Coordinates of C-alpha atoms and ligand atoms in Angstrom, one line a residue:
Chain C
X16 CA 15.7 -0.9 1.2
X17 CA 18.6 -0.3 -1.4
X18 CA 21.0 2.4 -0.9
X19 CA 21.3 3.3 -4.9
X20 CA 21.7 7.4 -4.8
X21 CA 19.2 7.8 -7.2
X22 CA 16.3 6.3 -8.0
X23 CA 13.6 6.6 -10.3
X24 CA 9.9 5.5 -10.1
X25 CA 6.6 5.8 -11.1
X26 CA 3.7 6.5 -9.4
X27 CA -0.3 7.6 -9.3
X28 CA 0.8 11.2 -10.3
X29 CA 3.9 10.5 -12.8
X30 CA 7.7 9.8 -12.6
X31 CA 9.5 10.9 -9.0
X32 CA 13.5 11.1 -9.4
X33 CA 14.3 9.7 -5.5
X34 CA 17.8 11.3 -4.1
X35 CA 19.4 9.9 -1.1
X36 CA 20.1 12.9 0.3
X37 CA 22.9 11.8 2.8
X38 CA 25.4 11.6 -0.3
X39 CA 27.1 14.6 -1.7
X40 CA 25.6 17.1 -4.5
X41 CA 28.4 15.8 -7.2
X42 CA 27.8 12.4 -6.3
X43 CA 24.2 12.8 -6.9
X44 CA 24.7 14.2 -10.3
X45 CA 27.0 11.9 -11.4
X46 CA 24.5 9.0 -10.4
X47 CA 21.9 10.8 -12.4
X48 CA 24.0 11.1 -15.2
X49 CA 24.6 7.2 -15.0
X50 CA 20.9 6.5 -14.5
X51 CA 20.2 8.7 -17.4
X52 CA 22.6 7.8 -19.6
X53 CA 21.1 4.0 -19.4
X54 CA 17.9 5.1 -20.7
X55 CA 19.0 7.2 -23.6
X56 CA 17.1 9.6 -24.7
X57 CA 13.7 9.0 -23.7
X58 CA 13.1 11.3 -20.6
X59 CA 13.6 15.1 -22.4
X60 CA 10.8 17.3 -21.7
X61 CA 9.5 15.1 -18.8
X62 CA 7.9 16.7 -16.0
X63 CA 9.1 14.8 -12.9
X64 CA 9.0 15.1 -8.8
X65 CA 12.2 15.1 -6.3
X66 CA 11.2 12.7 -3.3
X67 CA 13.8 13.0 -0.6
X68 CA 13.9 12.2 3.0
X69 CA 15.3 14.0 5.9
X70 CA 18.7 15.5 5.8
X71 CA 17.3 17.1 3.2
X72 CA 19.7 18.9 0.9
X73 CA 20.4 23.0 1.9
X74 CA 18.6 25.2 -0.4
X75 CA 21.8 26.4 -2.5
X76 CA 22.4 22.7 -3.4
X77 CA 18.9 22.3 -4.2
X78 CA 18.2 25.2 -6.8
X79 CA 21.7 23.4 -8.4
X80 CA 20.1 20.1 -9.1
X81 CA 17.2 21.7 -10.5
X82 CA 18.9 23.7 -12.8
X83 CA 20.9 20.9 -13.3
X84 CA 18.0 18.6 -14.3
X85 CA 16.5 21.4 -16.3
X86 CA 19.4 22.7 -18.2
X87 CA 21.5 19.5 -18.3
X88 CA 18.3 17.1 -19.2
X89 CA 16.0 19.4 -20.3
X90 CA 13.3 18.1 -17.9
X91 CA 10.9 20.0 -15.8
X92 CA 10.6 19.9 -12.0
X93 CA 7.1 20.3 -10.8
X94 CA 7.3 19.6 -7.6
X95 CA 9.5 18.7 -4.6
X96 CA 8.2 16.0 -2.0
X97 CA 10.1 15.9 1.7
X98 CA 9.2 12.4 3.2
X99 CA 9.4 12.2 7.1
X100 CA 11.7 9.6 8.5
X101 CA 8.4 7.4 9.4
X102 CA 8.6 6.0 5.5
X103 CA 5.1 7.0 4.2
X104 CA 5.2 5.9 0.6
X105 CA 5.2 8.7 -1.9
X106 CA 1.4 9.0 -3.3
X107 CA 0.5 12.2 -4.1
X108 CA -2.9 13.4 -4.6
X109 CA -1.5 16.5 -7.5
X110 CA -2.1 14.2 -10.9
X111 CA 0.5 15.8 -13.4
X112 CA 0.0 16.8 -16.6
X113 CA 2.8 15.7 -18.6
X114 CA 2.4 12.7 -21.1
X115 CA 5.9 10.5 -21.9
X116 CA 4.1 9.2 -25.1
X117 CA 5.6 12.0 -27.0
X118 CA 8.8 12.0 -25.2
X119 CA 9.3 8.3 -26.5
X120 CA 9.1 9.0 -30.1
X121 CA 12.6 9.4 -30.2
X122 CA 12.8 5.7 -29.5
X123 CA 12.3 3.7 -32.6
X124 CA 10.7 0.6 -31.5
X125 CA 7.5 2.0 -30.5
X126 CA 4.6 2.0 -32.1
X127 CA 3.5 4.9 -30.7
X128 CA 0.3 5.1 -32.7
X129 CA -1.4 3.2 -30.8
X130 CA 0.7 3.2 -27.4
X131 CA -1.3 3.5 -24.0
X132 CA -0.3 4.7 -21.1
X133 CA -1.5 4.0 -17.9
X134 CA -1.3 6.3 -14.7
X135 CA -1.4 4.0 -11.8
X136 CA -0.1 0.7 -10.6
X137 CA -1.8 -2.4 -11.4
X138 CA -2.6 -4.5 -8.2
X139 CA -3.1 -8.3 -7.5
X140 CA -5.8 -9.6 -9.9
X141 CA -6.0 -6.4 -12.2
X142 CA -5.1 -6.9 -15.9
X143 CA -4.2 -4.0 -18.3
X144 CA -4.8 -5.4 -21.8
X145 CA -3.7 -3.3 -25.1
X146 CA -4.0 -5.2 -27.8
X147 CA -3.7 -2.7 -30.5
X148 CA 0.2 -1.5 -29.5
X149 CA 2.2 -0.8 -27.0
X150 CA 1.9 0.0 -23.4
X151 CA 3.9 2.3 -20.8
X152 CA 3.1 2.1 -17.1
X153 CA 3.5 4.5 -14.6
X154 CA 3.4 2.6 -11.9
X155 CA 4.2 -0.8 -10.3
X156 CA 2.8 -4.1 -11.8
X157 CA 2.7 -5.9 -8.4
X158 CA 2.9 -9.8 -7.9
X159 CA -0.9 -11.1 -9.2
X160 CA -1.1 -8.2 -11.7
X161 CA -0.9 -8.8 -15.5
X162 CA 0.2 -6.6 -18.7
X163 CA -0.6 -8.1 -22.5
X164 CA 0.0 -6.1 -25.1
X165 CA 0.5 -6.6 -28.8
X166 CA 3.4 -4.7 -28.9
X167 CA 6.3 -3.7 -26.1
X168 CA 5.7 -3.3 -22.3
X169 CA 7.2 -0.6 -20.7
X170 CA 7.1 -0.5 -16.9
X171 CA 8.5 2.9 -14.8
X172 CA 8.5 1.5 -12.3
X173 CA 8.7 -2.2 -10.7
X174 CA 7.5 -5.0 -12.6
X175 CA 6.6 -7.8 -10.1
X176 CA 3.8 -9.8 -11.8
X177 CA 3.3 -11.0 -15.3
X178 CA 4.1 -9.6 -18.6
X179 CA 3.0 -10.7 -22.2
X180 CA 4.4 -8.4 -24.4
X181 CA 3.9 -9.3 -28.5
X182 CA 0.7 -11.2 -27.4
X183 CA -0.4 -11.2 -31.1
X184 CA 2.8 -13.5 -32.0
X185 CA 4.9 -10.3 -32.6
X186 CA 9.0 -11.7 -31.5
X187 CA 10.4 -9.0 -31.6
X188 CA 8.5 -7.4 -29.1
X189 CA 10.0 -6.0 -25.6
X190 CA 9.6 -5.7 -22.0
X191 CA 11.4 -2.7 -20.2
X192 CA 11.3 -2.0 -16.5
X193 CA 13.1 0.0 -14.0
X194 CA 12.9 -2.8 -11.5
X195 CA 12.6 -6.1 -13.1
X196 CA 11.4 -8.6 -10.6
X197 CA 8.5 -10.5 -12.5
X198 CA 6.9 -13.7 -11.7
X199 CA 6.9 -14.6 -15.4
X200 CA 7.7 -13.2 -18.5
X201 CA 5.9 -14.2 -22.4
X202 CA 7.1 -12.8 -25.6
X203 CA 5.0 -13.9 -28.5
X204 CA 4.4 -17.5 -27.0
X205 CA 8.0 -18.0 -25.4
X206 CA 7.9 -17.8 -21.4
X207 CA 10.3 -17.1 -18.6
X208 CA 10.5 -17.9 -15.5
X209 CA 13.3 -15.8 -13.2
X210 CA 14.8 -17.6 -10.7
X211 CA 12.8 -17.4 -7.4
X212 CA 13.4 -15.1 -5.0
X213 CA 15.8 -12.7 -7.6
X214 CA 16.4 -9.2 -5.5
X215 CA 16.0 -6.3 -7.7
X216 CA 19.4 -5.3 -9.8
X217 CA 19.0 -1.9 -9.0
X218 CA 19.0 -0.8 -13.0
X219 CA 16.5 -0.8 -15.4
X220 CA 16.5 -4.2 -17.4
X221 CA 14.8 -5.5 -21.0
X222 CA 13.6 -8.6 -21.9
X223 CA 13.3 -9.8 -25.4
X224 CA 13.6 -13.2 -27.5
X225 CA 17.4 -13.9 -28.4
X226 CA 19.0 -15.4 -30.9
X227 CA 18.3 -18.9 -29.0
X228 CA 15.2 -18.5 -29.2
X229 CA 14.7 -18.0 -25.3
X230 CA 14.0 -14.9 -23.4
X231 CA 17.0 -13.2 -22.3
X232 CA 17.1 -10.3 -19.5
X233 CA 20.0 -7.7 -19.7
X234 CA 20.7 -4.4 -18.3
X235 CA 18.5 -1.4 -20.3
X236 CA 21.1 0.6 -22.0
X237 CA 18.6 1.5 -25.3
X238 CA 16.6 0.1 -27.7
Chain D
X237 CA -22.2 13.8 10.0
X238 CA -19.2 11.1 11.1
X239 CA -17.8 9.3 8.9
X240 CA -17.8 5.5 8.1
X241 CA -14.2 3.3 8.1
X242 CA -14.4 -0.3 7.0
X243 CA -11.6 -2.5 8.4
X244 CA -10.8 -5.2 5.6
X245 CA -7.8 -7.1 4.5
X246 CA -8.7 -10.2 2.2
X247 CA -6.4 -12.6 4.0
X248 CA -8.6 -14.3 7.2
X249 CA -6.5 -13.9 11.0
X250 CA -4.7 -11.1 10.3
X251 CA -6.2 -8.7 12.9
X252 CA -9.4 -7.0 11.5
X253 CA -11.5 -8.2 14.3
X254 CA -8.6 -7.0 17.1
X255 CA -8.1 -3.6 15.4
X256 CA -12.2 -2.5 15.0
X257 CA -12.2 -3.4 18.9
X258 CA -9.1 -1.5 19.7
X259 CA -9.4 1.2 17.7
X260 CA -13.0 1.6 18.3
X261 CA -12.0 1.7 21.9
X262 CA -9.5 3.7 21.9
X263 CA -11.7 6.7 19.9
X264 CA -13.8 6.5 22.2
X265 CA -11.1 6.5 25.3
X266 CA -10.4 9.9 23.8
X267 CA -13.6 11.4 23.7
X268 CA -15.1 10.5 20.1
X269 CA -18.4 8.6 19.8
X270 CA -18.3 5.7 18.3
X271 CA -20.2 2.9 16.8
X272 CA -18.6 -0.4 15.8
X273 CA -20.6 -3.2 13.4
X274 CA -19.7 -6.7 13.0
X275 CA -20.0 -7.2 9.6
X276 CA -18.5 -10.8 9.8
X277 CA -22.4 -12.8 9.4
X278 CA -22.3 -16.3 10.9
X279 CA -19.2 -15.6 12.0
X280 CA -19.5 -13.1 14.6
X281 CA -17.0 -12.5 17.0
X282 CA -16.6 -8.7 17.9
X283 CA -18.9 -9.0 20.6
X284 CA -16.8 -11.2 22.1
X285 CA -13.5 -9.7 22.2
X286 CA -15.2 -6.4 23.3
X287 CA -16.9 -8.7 26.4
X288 CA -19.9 -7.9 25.3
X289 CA -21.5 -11.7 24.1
X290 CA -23.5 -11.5 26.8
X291 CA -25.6 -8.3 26.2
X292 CA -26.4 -9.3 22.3
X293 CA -29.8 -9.5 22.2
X294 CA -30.7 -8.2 19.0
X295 CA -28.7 -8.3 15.4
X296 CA -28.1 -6.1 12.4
X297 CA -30.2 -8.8 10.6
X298 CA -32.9 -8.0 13.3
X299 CA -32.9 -4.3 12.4
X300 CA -33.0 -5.1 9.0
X301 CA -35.9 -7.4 8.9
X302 CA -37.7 -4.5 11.0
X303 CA -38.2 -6.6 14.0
X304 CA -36.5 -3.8 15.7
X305 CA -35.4 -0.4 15.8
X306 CA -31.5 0.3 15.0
X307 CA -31.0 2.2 18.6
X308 CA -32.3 -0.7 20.6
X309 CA -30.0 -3.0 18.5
X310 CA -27.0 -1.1 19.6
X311 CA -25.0 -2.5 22.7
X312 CA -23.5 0.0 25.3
X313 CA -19.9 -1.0 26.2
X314 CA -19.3 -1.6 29.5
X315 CA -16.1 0.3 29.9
X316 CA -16.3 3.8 28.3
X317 CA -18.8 5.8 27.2
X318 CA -20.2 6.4 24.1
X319 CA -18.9 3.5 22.3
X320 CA -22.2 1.6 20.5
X321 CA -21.6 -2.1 19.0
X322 CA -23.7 -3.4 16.7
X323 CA -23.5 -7.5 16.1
X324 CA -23.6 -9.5 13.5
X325 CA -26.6 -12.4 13.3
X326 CA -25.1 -16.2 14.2
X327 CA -28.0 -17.9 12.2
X328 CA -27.8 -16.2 8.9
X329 CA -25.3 -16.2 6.3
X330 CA -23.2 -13.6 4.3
X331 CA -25.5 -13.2 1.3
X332 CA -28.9 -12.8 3.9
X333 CA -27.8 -9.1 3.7
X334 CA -27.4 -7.3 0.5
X335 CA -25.1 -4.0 0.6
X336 CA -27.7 -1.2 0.1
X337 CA -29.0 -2.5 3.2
X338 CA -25.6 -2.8 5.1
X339 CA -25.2 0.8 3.3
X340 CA -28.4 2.1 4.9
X341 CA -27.3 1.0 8.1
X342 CA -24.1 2.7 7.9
X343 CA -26.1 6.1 7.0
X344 CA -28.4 6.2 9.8
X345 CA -25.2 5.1 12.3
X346 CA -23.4 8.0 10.5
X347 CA -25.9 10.5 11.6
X348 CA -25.2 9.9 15.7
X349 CA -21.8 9.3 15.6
X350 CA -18.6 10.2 14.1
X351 CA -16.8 7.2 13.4
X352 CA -18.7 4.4 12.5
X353 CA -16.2 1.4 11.9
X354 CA -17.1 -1.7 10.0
X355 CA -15.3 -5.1 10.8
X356 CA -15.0 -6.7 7.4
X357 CA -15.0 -10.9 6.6
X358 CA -12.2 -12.3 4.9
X359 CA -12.2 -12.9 1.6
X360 CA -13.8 -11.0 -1.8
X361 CA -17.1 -12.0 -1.5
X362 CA -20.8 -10.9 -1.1
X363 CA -19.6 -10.4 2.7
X364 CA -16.6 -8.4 1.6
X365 CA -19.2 -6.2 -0.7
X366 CA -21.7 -5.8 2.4
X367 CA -18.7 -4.6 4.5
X368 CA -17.6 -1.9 1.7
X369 CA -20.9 -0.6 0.6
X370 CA -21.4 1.9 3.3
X371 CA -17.9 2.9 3.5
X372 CA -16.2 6.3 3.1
X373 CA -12.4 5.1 3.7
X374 CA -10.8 1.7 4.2
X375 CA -8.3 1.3 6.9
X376 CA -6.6 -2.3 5.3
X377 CA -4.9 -4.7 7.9
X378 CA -2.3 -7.0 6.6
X379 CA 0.6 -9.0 8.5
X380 CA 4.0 -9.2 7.0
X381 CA 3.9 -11.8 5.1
X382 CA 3.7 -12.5 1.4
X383 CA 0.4 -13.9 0.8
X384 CA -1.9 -11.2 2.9
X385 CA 0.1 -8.8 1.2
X386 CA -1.0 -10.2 -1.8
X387 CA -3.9 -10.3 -0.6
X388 CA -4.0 -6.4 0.5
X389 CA -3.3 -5.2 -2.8
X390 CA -6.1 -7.1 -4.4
X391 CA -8.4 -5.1 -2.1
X392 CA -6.9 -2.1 -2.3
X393 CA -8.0 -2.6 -6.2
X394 CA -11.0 -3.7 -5.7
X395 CA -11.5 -0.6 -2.9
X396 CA -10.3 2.0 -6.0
X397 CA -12.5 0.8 -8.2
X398 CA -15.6 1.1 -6.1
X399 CA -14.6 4.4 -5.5
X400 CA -13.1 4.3 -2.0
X401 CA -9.7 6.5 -2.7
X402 CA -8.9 7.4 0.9
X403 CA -7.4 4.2 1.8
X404 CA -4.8 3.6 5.2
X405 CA -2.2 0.5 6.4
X406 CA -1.8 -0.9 9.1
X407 CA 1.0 -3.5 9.4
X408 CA 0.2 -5.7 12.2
X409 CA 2.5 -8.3 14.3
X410 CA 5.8 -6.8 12.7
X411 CA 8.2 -8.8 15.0
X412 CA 11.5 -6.0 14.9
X413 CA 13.5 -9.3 16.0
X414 CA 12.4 -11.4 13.0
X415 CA 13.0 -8.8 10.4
X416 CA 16.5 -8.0 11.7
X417 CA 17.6 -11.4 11.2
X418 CA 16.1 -11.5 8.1
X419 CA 13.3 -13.7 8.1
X420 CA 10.5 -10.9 7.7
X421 CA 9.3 -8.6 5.1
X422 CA 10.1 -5.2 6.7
X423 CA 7.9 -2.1 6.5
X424 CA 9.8 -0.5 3.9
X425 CA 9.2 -3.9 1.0
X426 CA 5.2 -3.5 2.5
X427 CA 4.9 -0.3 1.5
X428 CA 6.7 -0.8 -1.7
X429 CA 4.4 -2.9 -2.9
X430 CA 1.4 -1.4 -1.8
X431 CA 1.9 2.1 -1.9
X432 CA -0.5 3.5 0.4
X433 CA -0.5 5.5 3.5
X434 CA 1.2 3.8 6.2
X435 CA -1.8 4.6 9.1
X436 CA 0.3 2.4 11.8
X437 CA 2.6 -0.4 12.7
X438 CA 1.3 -2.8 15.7
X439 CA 3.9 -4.7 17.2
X440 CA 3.5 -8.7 17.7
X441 CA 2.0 -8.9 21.2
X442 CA 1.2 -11.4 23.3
X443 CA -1.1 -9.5 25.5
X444 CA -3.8 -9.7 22.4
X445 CA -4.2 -12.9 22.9
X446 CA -5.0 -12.5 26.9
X447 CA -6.7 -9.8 25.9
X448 CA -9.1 -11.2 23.5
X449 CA -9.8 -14.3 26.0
X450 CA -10.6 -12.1 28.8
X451 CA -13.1 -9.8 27.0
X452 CA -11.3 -6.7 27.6
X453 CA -9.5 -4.6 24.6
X454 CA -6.0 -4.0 24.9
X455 CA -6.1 -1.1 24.7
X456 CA -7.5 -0.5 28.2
X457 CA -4.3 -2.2 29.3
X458 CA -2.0 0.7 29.0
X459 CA 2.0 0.6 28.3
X460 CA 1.7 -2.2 26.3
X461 CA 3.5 -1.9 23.3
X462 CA 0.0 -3.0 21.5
X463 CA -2.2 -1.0 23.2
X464 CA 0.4 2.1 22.7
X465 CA 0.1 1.5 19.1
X466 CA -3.6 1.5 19.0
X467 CA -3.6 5.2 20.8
X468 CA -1.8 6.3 18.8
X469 CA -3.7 4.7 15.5
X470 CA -6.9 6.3 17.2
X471 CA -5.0 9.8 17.4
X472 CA -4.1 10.1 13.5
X473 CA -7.0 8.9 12.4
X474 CA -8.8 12.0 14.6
X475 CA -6.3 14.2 12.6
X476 CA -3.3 14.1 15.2
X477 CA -0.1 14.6 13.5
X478 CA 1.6 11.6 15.7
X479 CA 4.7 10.5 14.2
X480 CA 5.1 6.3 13.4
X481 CA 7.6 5.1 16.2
X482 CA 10.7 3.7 13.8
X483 CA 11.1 0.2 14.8
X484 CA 14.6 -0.6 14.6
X485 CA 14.6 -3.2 11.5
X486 CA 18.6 -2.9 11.1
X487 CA 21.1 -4.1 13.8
X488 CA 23.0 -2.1 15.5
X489 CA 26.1 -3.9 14.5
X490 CA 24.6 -3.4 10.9
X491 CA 24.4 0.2 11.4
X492 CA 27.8 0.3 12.9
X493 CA 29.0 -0.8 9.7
X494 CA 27.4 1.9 7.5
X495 CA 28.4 4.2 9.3
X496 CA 32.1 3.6 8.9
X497 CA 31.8 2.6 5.1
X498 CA 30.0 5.9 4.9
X499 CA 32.8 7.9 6.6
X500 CA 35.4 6.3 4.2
Ligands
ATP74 N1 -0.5 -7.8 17.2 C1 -0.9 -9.1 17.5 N2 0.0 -9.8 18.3 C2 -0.3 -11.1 18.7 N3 -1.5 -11.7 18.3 C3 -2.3 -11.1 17.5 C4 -2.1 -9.7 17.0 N4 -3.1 -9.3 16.3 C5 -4.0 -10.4 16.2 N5 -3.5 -11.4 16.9 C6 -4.2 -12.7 17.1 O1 -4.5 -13.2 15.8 C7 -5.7 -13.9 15.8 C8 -6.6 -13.4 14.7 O2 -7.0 -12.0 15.0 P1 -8.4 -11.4 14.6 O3 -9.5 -12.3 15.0 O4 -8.4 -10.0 15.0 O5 -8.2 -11.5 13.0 P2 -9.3 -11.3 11.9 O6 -8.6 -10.6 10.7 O7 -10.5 -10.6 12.4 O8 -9.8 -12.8 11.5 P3 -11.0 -13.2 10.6 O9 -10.5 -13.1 9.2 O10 -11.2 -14.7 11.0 O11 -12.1 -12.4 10.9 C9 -6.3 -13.8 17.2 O12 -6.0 -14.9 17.9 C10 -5.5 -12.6 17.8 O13 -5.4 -12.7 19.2
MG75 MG1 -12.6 -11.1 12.4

């Protein structure tokens, strides 16, 4: 497990902001405010879940953080999840009812006519195909799974398998994931091949083709 | 009405056979009744690490070609009561059965007892199909190591998408000496990848091996660190709120050193 204070992730139900609760309440808002400030702007108006684990903040410190996610980031906390030590993984049965689609017009690059977004995590030997845009995933894409899509490939969450973003030939095309940990990456027909065995940076990352003409990785500050 | 748990995890030797025999033993130790089914055609081996080879006389192909009745197929266990085995036929091969037929079994069984649990082939196949059909949760075994993970999460998709939501883990020879020198996936990177309910841990164990030769579940053997595991498997899935035993995956001189780096 990394120690990073906060964490964020999707899963089955939508995004869950994970605090490490053994760190102090300003420290956990100023590592929010450097997680956020990575992703820009995309996040406002999100419904998300707090996952924590046992010590669990005291109840003063806790209506803080909310009303510091609400009023500071103008997103919504629907729901609070306490994990016991034992390290069940967070997979809640509640779907949510929030879309990011809207939340990412802000962002330019996306052609958010036609974006799709998919709810769950695709497993070894699944494939989520979208060849008329983009495609956000609120999930994992685990070692074996596959994305293509004509446009970008956004991943909340950790990409492990294979991306083909800009499968129609489009270069310009990107891949974004919280966790960037893929077994190989195509843009239009370029490919990339991390080293093996990378750990995860603990930062989102993008992917897109550089001025070389090769596929370069670098830490998600915006589009 | 009980309810019917298929054991499955894609990867072959990774404990299916040893948990439907434990587990199925150990519901029954605590007062459940219980009906296990080899689902592994032409490859049947339940009956023998339940010590039961001997009393096989007829199969689930034998019930299903009507040469007889599904209660005289069933095999008493020796040990404790109400614990039923069905096995699996020798001769015939994975695709003699077709899953409505497995599925009809698993109905009837369903009817007598409440936990019918179905010990699943490797693989993806038309036995891995036969296995499912009747099935109202999954309980998915996988070892730690990357390739039956790998293999786990393909069934977990292939589970969802046949509708089987309510699906359980059980990570099985997790040696806490291996992963604290760092040459095993812990728990935590398991269920990071798959992201299901973690149902159990069972320990590596050399008493599954004796265990399995002689005939006689492990579970029967109690204070083994196995056979412990297994209770307590048996006890959540009846609904007990048991908490998972933390295995101690960092070293203590590890945690000595968080500890101060925390306090400075
Ligand atoms: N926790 C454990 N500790 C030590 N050995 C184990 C453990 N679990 C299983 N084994 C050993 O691993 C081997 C395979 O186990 P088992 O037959 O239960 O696997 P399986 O998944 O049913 O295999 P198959 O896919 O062939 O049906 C056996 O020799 C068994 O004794
Ligand atoms: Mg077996």
């Amino acid at each position: 497990m990394d120690n990073s204070i906060v964490k964020l992730r999707g899963y089955k139900d939508g995004l869950h902001l994970i605090v490490n609760p053994k760190i102090s309440l300003s420290e956990i808002e100023l590592a929010i405010q450097e997680l956020f400030a990575k992703m820009n702007q995309p996040l406002t108006g999100t419904s998300i879940q707090i996952d924590m684990r046992p010590p669990v903040l005291n109840p003063e410190d806790f209506k803080h953080l909310e009303t510091h996610l609400t009023e500071t980031y103008n997103l919504v906390v629907n729901g609070v999840n306490i994990f016991e030590e034992s390290g069940e993984s967070p997979i809640l049965a509640a779907p949510a009812t929030h879309s990011i689609a809207t939340d990412l017009s802000q962002g330019q690059n996306i052609d958010l006519d036609n974006a799709q977004v998919v709810r769950q995590t695709i497993r070894s030997g699944q494939t989520t195909r979208c060849l008329s845009g983009s495609v956000i995933i609120y999930g994992d894409v685990n070692p074996g799974g596959e994305v293509i899509s004509a446009g970008d490939i956004v991943v909340l969450g950790a990409l492990r398998g294979t991306a083909h973003a800009g499968a129609n030939g489009g270069l310009t095309s990107v891949i974004v994931a919280m966790e960037l940990v893929p077994l190989q990456l195509q843009i239009g027909s370029y490919v990339n091949r991390p080293p093996v065995g990378q750990k995860p940076r603990g930062y989102p990352e993008i992917a897109r083709v550089g001025a070389e003409d090769i596929i370069i990785v670098e830490e998600f500050i915006k589009f | 009405m009980g309810k019917v748990i298929v054991i499955t995890s894609g990867k072959g030797g990774v404990g299916k056979t040893t948990s439907t025999a434990n587990i199925g033993t150990a519901l029954a130790m605590i007062g459940k009744t219980v009906a296990i089914i080899d689902a592994d055609v032409g490859l049947r081996n339940l009956d023998v690490v339940m010590g039961l080879e001997s009393r096989v006389v007829f199969t689930s192909m034998d019930v299903i070609d009507k040469r007889c009745e599904l209660e005289k197929a069933l095999v008493k266990d020796r040990r404790v009561e109400d614990l039923m085995l069905l096995a699996a036929s020798q001769r015939n091969r994975k695709d003699d059965i077709k899953p409505e037929q497995m599925k009809d079994i698993c109905e009837r069984l369903k009817e007598d007892y409440e936990y019918v649990l179905v010990d699943s082939p490797a693989g993806i196949e038309q036995g891995f199909h036969n296995a499912t059909a009747g099935a109202d949760e999954a309980i998915i075994i996988t070892t730690p190591d990357v390739s039956a993970i790998r293999d786990a999460d393909r069934i977990i998709g292939l589970l969802q998408n046949q509708g089987i939501d309510f699906i359980n883990l059980i990570l099985n020879r997790l040696s806490p000496t291996l992963v604290r020198k760092g040459n095993m996936i812990s728990k935590n990177d398991v269920l990071d990848i798959l992201n299901i309910d973690l149902l159990g841990i069972v320990p590596e164990d050399t008493g599954v091996i004796a265990s399995t030769n002689r005939g006689v579940p492990l579970v029967h053997n109690d204070g083994s660190p196995g056979a412990d595991a297994y209770m307590r498997i048996a006890r959540r899935i009846t609904g007990q709120n048991i908490p998972i035993p933390e295995m101690r995956e960092d070293s203590f001189f590890s945690q000595i050193v968080n500890w101060f780096s925390r306090k400075n």
